[in-house]
Short mmCIF file of C-alpha atoms and ligand atoms in Angstrom, two decimals:
data_model
loop_
_atom_site.label_atom_id
_atom_site.label_comp_id
_atom_site.label_asym_id
_atom_site.label_seq_id
_atom_site.Cartn_x
_atom_site.Cartn_y
_atom_site.Cartn_z
CA MET A 1 15.82 16.87 6.27
CA THR A 2 14.90 16.73 2.56
CA THR A 3 13.31 19.69 0.82
CA ILE A 4 10.03 17.79 0.53
CA ALA A 5 10.03 16.98 4.25
CA ARG A 6 10.76 20.62 5.06
CA ASN A 7 8.04 21.83 2.66
CA LEU A 8 5.52 19.44 4.18
CA GLN A 9 6.32 20.83 7.59
CA LEU A 10 5.81 24.39 6.31
CA VAL A 11 2.47 23.47 4.71
CA ARG A 12 1.29 21.80 7.92
CA GLU A 13 2.24 25.00 9.75
CA ARG A 14 0.26 27.08 7.23
CA ILE A 15 -2.77 24.82 7.81
CA THR A 16 -2.49 25.15 11.59
CA THR A 17 -2.07 28.94 11.43
CA ALA A 18 -5.07 29.25 9.09
CA CYS A 19 -7.19 27.08 11.39
CA VAL A 20 -6.25 29.15 14.44
CA ALA A 21 -7.08 32.36 12.54
CA ALA A 22 -10.45 30.90 11.54
CA GLY A 23 -11.18 29.53 15.00
CA ARG A 24 -11.16 25.96 13.68
CA ASP A 25 -9.72 22.71 14.99
CA PRO A 26 -6.56 21.92 12.94
CA THR A 27 -7.18 18.17 13.22
CA ARG A 28 -10.31 18.64 11.07
CA VAL A 29 -8.37 19.78 8.00
CA HIS A 30 -6.59 17.03 6.07
CA LEU A 31 -3.72 17.44 3.64
CA LEU A 32 -3.72 15.87 0.19
CA ALA A 33 -0.26 16.03 -1.44
CA VAL A 34 -0.75 16.54 -5.18
CA SER A 35 2.10 14.63 -6.80
CA LYS A 36 1.14 15.00 -10.48
CA LYS A 37 4.18 15.34 -12.76
CA PHE A 38 6.56 14.29 -9.99
CA ALA A 39 8.23 10.87 -9.87
CA ALA A 40 7.51 8.03 -7.45
CA GLU A 41 10.77 8.96 -5.64
CA ALA A 42 9.21 12.29 -4.62
CA VAL A 43 6.16 10.45 -3.25
CA ILE A 44 8.44 8.11 -1.28
CA GLU A 45 10.21 11.11 0.25
CA ALA A 46 6.85 12.49 1.31
CA VAL A 47 5.76 9.12 2.75
CA LEU A 48 8.97 8.96 4.78
CA ALA A 49 8.09 12.43 6.09
CA GLY A 50 4.74 11.11 7.32
CA GLN A 51 2.44 12.05 4.41
CA ARG A 52 -0.18 9.44 3.48
CA ALA A 53 -2.73 10.87 1.02
CA PHE A 54 -1.72 11.70 -2.56
CA GLY A 55 -3.60 13.24 -5.47
CA GLU A 56 -3.10 12.54 -9.17
CA ASN A 57 -4.71 14.22 -12.18
CA TYR A 58 -3.69 11.88 -15.00
CA ILE A 59 -4.93 8.31 -14.73
CA ALA A 60 -2.07 6.43 -16.44
CA GLU A 61 0.58 8.41 -14.57
CA GLY A 62 -1.25 7.86 -11.29
CA VAL A 63 -1.66 4.10 -11.78
CA GLU A 64 2.05 3.79 -12.56
CA LYS A 65 2.98 5.60 -9.34
CA ILE A 66 0.49 3.62 -7.26
CA SER A 67 2.08 0.38 -8.50
CA ALA A 68 5.59 1.71 -7.84
CA LEU A 69 4.64 2.62 -4.27
CA ARG A 70 3.10 -0.83 -3.64
CA LEU A 71 6.36 -2.46 -4.78
CA TRP A 72 8.41 -0.07 -2.65
CA GLN A 73 6.28 -0.75 0.41
CA ALA A 74 6.48 -4.53 -0.08
CA ALA A 75 10.27 -4.28 -0.24
CA GLN A 76 10.58 -2.46 3.09
CA PRO A 77 12.15 -4.49 5.90
CA GLY A 78 9.49 -5.90 8.21
CA GLU A 79 6.76 -5.35 5.60
CA PRO A 80 5.81 -8.76 4.23
CA SER A 81 3.99 -8.13 0.97
CA GLY A 82 0.29 -7.55 1.44
CA ALA A 83 0.39 -8.28 5.15
CA THR A 84 0.05 -4.72 6.36
CA ALA A 85 -2.27 -1.85 5.55
CA ASN A 86 -1.22 0.37 2.66
CA LEU A 87 0.92 3.30 3.67
CA THR A 88 -0.60 5.41 0.91
CA GLU A 89 -4.10 6.53 -0.06
CA TRP A 90 -4.67 7.71 -3.64
CA HIS A 91 -7.14 10.35 -4.83
CA CYS A 92 -8.00 10.86 -8.48
CA ILE A 93 -8.53 14.62 -8.88
CA GLY A 94 -8.52 14.98 -12.68
CA PRO A 95 -11.17 14.46 -15.34
CA VAL A 96 -12.31 10.84 -15.77
CA GLN A 97 -13.43 9.74 -19.25
CA SER A 98 -15.68 6.69 -19.66
CA ASN A 99 -12.87 4.58 -21.09
CA LYS A 100 -10.73 5.21 -17.98
CA THR A 101 -13.26 4.34 -15.27
CA ARG A 102 -12.09 0.72 -14.92
CA LEU A 103 -8.47 1.71 -14.25
CA VAL A 104 -9.63 4.29 -11.72
CA ALA A 105 -12.02 1.87 -9.98
CA GLU A 106 -9.30 -0.78 -9.73
CA HIS A 107 -6.46 1.39 -8.44
CA PHE A 108 -7.60 4.55 -6.64
CA ASP A 109 -9.14 4.91 -3.17
CA TRP A 110 -10.96 8.18 -3.84
CA VAL A 111 -12.30 10.02 -6.89
CA GLN A 112 -12.88 13.73 -6.24
CA SER A 113 -13.79 14.69 -9.79
CA VAL A 114 -17.13 12.97 -10.44
CA ASP A 115 -19.51 15.31 -12.27
CA ARG A 116 -21.85 12.96 -14.16
CA LEU A 117 -24.04 10.07 -13.09
CA LYS A 118 -22.84 7.91 -15.98
CA ILE A 119 -19.23 8.04 -14.73
CA ALA A 120 -20.36 7.28 -11.17
CA GLN A 121 -22.38 4.27 -12.36
CA ARG A 122 -19.42 2.85 -14.25
CA LEU A 123 -17.12 3.37 -11.26
CA SER A 124 -19.58 1.55 -9.01
CA GLU A 125 -20.02 -1.36 -11.46
CA GLN A 126 -16.27 -1.69 -11.99
CA ARG A 127 -15.12 -1.37 -8.38
CA PRO A 128 -13.61 -4.79 -7.50
CA THR A 129 -15.52 -6.57 -4.72
CA HIS A 130 -12.35 -7.32 -2.71
CA LEU A 131 -11.74 -3.58 -2.25
CA PRO A 132 -13.67 -1.21 0.04
CA PRO A 133 -16.18 1.12 -1.66
CA LEU A 134 -14.64 3.92 -3.72
CA GLN A 135 -14.81 7.23 -1.81
CA ILE A 136 -16.43 9.94 -3.93
CA CYS A 137 -16.55 13.73 -4.07
CA LEU A 138 -18.63 15.55 -6.65
CA GLN A 139 -16.77 18.29 -8.49
CA VAL A 140 -18.82 21.49 -8.52
CA ASN A 141 -18.36 24.13 -11.22
CA VAL A 142 -18.91 26.82 -8.63
CA ASP A 143 -17.96 29.89 -10.69
CA ASP A 144 -19.42 28.73 -14.02
CA GLY A 145 -16.02 28.40 -15.67
CA VAL A 146 -16.97 27.55 -19.26
CA ASN A 147 -14.01 25.29 -19.95
CA LYS A 148 -14.13 23.54 -16.63
CA SER A 149 -15.56 20.24 -15.60
CA GLY A 150 -17.93 20.09 -12.68
CA VAL A 151 -21.64 19.80 -12.07
CA ALA A 152 -23.64 23.05 -12.06
CA PRO A 153 -24.55 24.24 -8.54
CA ALA A 154 -28.28 23.77 -9.21
CA GLU A 155 -27.72 20.11 -10.09
CA VAL A 156 -25.56 19.07 -7.14
CA GLN A 157 -28.46 17.94 -4.95
CA ALA A 158 -29.91 15.56 -7.55
CA LEU A 159 -26.52 14.10 -8.48
CA ALA A 160 -25.60 13.63 -4.80
CA GLN A 161 -28.82 11.71 -4.17
CA ALA A 162 -28.25 9.47 -7.19
CA VAL A 163 -24.58 8.80 -6.42
CA ALA A 164 -25.37 8.02 -2.78
CA GLN A 165 -27.56 5.10 -4.00
CA LEU A 166 -24.77 3.35 -5.89
CA PRO A 167 -23.67 0.19 -4.06
CA ARG A 168 -19.88 0.26 -4.54
CA LEU A 169 -19.42 4.00 -3.91
CA THR A 170 -19.48 6.08 -0.73
CA LEU A 171 -20.40 9.72 -1.26
CA ARG A 172 -18.04 11.75 0.94
CA GLY A 173 -18.42 15.34 -0.23
CA LEU A 174 -17.81 18.12 -2.71
CA MET A 175 -14.72 19.44 -4.48
CA ALA A 176 -14.24 22.71 -6.39
CA ILE A 177 -11.43 24.45 -8.29
CA PRO A 178 -12.51 28.09 -8.68
CA GLU A 179 -10.61 30.48 -10.93
CA PRO A 180 -7.82 32.34 -9.08
CA ALA A 181 -9.35 35.24 -7.11
CA ILE A 182 -7.89 38.75 -6.94
CA ASP A 183 -7.52 38.76 -3.15
CA PHE A 184 -8.23 36.90 0.07
CA GLU A 185 -11.76 38.29 0.44
CA ALA A 186 -12.75 37.30 -3.08
CA ALA A 187 -11.29 33.82 -2.62
CA CYS A 188 -13.20 33.39 0.66
CA GLU A 189 -16.42 34.44 -1.03
CA LEU A 190 -16.00 31.91 -3.85
CA HIS A 191 -15.17 29.06 -1.48
CA ALA A 192 -18.10 30.05 0.73
CA LYS A 193 -20.40 29.34 -2.24
CA THR A 194 -19.30 25.71 -2.33
CA LYS A 195 -19.61 25.49 1.45
CA ALA A 196 -23.19 26.81 1.19
CA ILE A 197 -24.09 24.14 -1.38
CA PHE A 198 -22.48 21.49 0.85
CA ASP A 199 -24.48 22.66 3.88
CA ALA A 200 -27.73 22.86 1.89
CA VAL A 201 -27.42 19.28 0.58
CA ASN A 202 -26.62 17.97 4.05
CA ALA A 203 -29.48 19.96 5.58
CA SER A 204 -31.96 18.68 2.98
CA GLY A 205 -32.00 15.36 4.81
CA THR A 206 -32.07 13.47 1.50
CA LEU A 207 -28.78 11.67 2.11
CA HIS A 208 -28.76 8.62 4.34
CA THR A 209 -25.34 9.69 5.68
CA PRO A 210 -24.32 13.36 5.59
CA MET A 211 -21.24 14.32 3.57
CA ASP A 212 -18.12 14.97 5.66
CA THR A 213 -15.58 16.21 3.13
CA LEU A 214 -15.25 19.66 1.59
CA SER A 215 -12.23 19.59 -0.72
CA LEU A 216 -11.21 23.20 -1.28
CA GLY A 217 -7.91 25.04 -1.48
CA MET A 218 -4.60 24.70 -3.31
CA THR A 219 -1.17 26.29 -2.76
CA ALA A 220 -2.34 29.84 -3.56
CA ASP A 221 -5.63 29.87 -1.66
CA LEU A 222 -5.25 27.41 1.21
CA GLU A 223 -5.94 30.07 3.88
CA ALA A 224 -9.13 31.33 2.21
CA ALA A 225 -10.36 27.76 1.72
CA ILE A 226 -9.83 26.93 5.39
CA HIS A 227 -11.54 30.18 6.37
CA ALA A 228 -14.56 29.07 4.30
CA GLY A 229 -14.71 25.60 5.87
CA SER A 230 -12.47 23.30 3.80
CA THR A 231 -11.76 19.91 5.39
CA LEU A 232 -9.27 18.78 2.72
CA VAL A 233 -6.69 21.00 1.03
CA ARG A 234 -4.99 19.78 -2.16
CA ILE A 235 -1.42 21.05 -2.23
CA GLY A 236 1.12 20.43 -5.00
CA THR A 237 3.54 23.31 -5.61
CA ALA A 238 4.20 24.18 -1.96
CA ILE A 239 5.27 20.57 -1.30
CA PHE A 240 6.97 19.32 -4.46
CA GLY A 241 7.99 22.59 -6.16
CA SER A 242 6.75 24.10 -9.40
CA ARG A 243 5.77 21.83 -12.29
CA SER A 244 7.52 22.25 -15.64
C1 PLP B 301 -2.71 20.59 -9.62
C2 PLP B 301 -3.90 20.58 -8.74
C3 PLP B 301 -3.80 20.94 -7.38
C4 PLP B 301 -2.52 21.43 -6.74
O1 PLP B 301 -2.26 22.73 -7.16
P1 PLP B 301 -1.05 23.60 -6.54
O2 PLP B 301 -1.40 24.98 -6.93
O3 PLP B 301 0.20 23.09 -7.17
O4 PLP B 301 -1.05 23.40 -5.06
C5 PLP B 301 -4.94 20.82 -6.60
N1 PLP B 301 -6.12 20.41 -7.12
C6 PLP B 301 -6.25 20.06 -8.41
C7 PLP B 301 -7.56 19.59 -8.91
C8 PLP B 301 -5.16 20.15 -9.26
O5 PLP B 301 -5.30 19.83 -10.55
#
């Protein structure tokens, strides 16, 4: 077994253990493998170990890897090019500037880092009609980090309503990257804030379809995020190793 395959197994075990501890169903927590700064070969190893969803922070790097994986998949025996569903699903989890929205709309399946209506509008306009709608999470600046992207908690409801109206996007949920907490309790408390916003927006009844995705938790705080209700953990280091 490769190191990546072994690491994936360990992360899946961590997710299951955290779900059991929190009294949650482990099939309701999905794993996003964050492959930023690792080569396409590392992604292929993860795919061969059964991983499907990958997260990238940098648009150009992500698009390059997405293309490499398409070529790799097309070259697999018994995989006539384009005839089968894609083995991989790609999430953009880094900041998206206006001049990058077209690349993102053309190549990614999800964008978890939408924090302005203008970016959402461009993504919707630029999403090619032959592709399914782009799946969207709003990034929430839950702990008021001054240097961080993300919509302020008080503005989530309005942005969610506006994004949900855009024709080529599907609003799926919220994402947050809080500052590292001092301990488990503190991390749980921070993640619970995002969960509360998520529940409040869904309970407001203003969305045609309720959000189903709460993207919380990375290598260091996966357990706290699951305790607070995460449905999607974004794990890089524990799968691929530390980034230089
Ligand atoms: C890098 C990154 C991750 C993964 O972080 P690890 O600590 O390596 O697991 C998750 N989410 C976002 C938004 C990131 O930028």
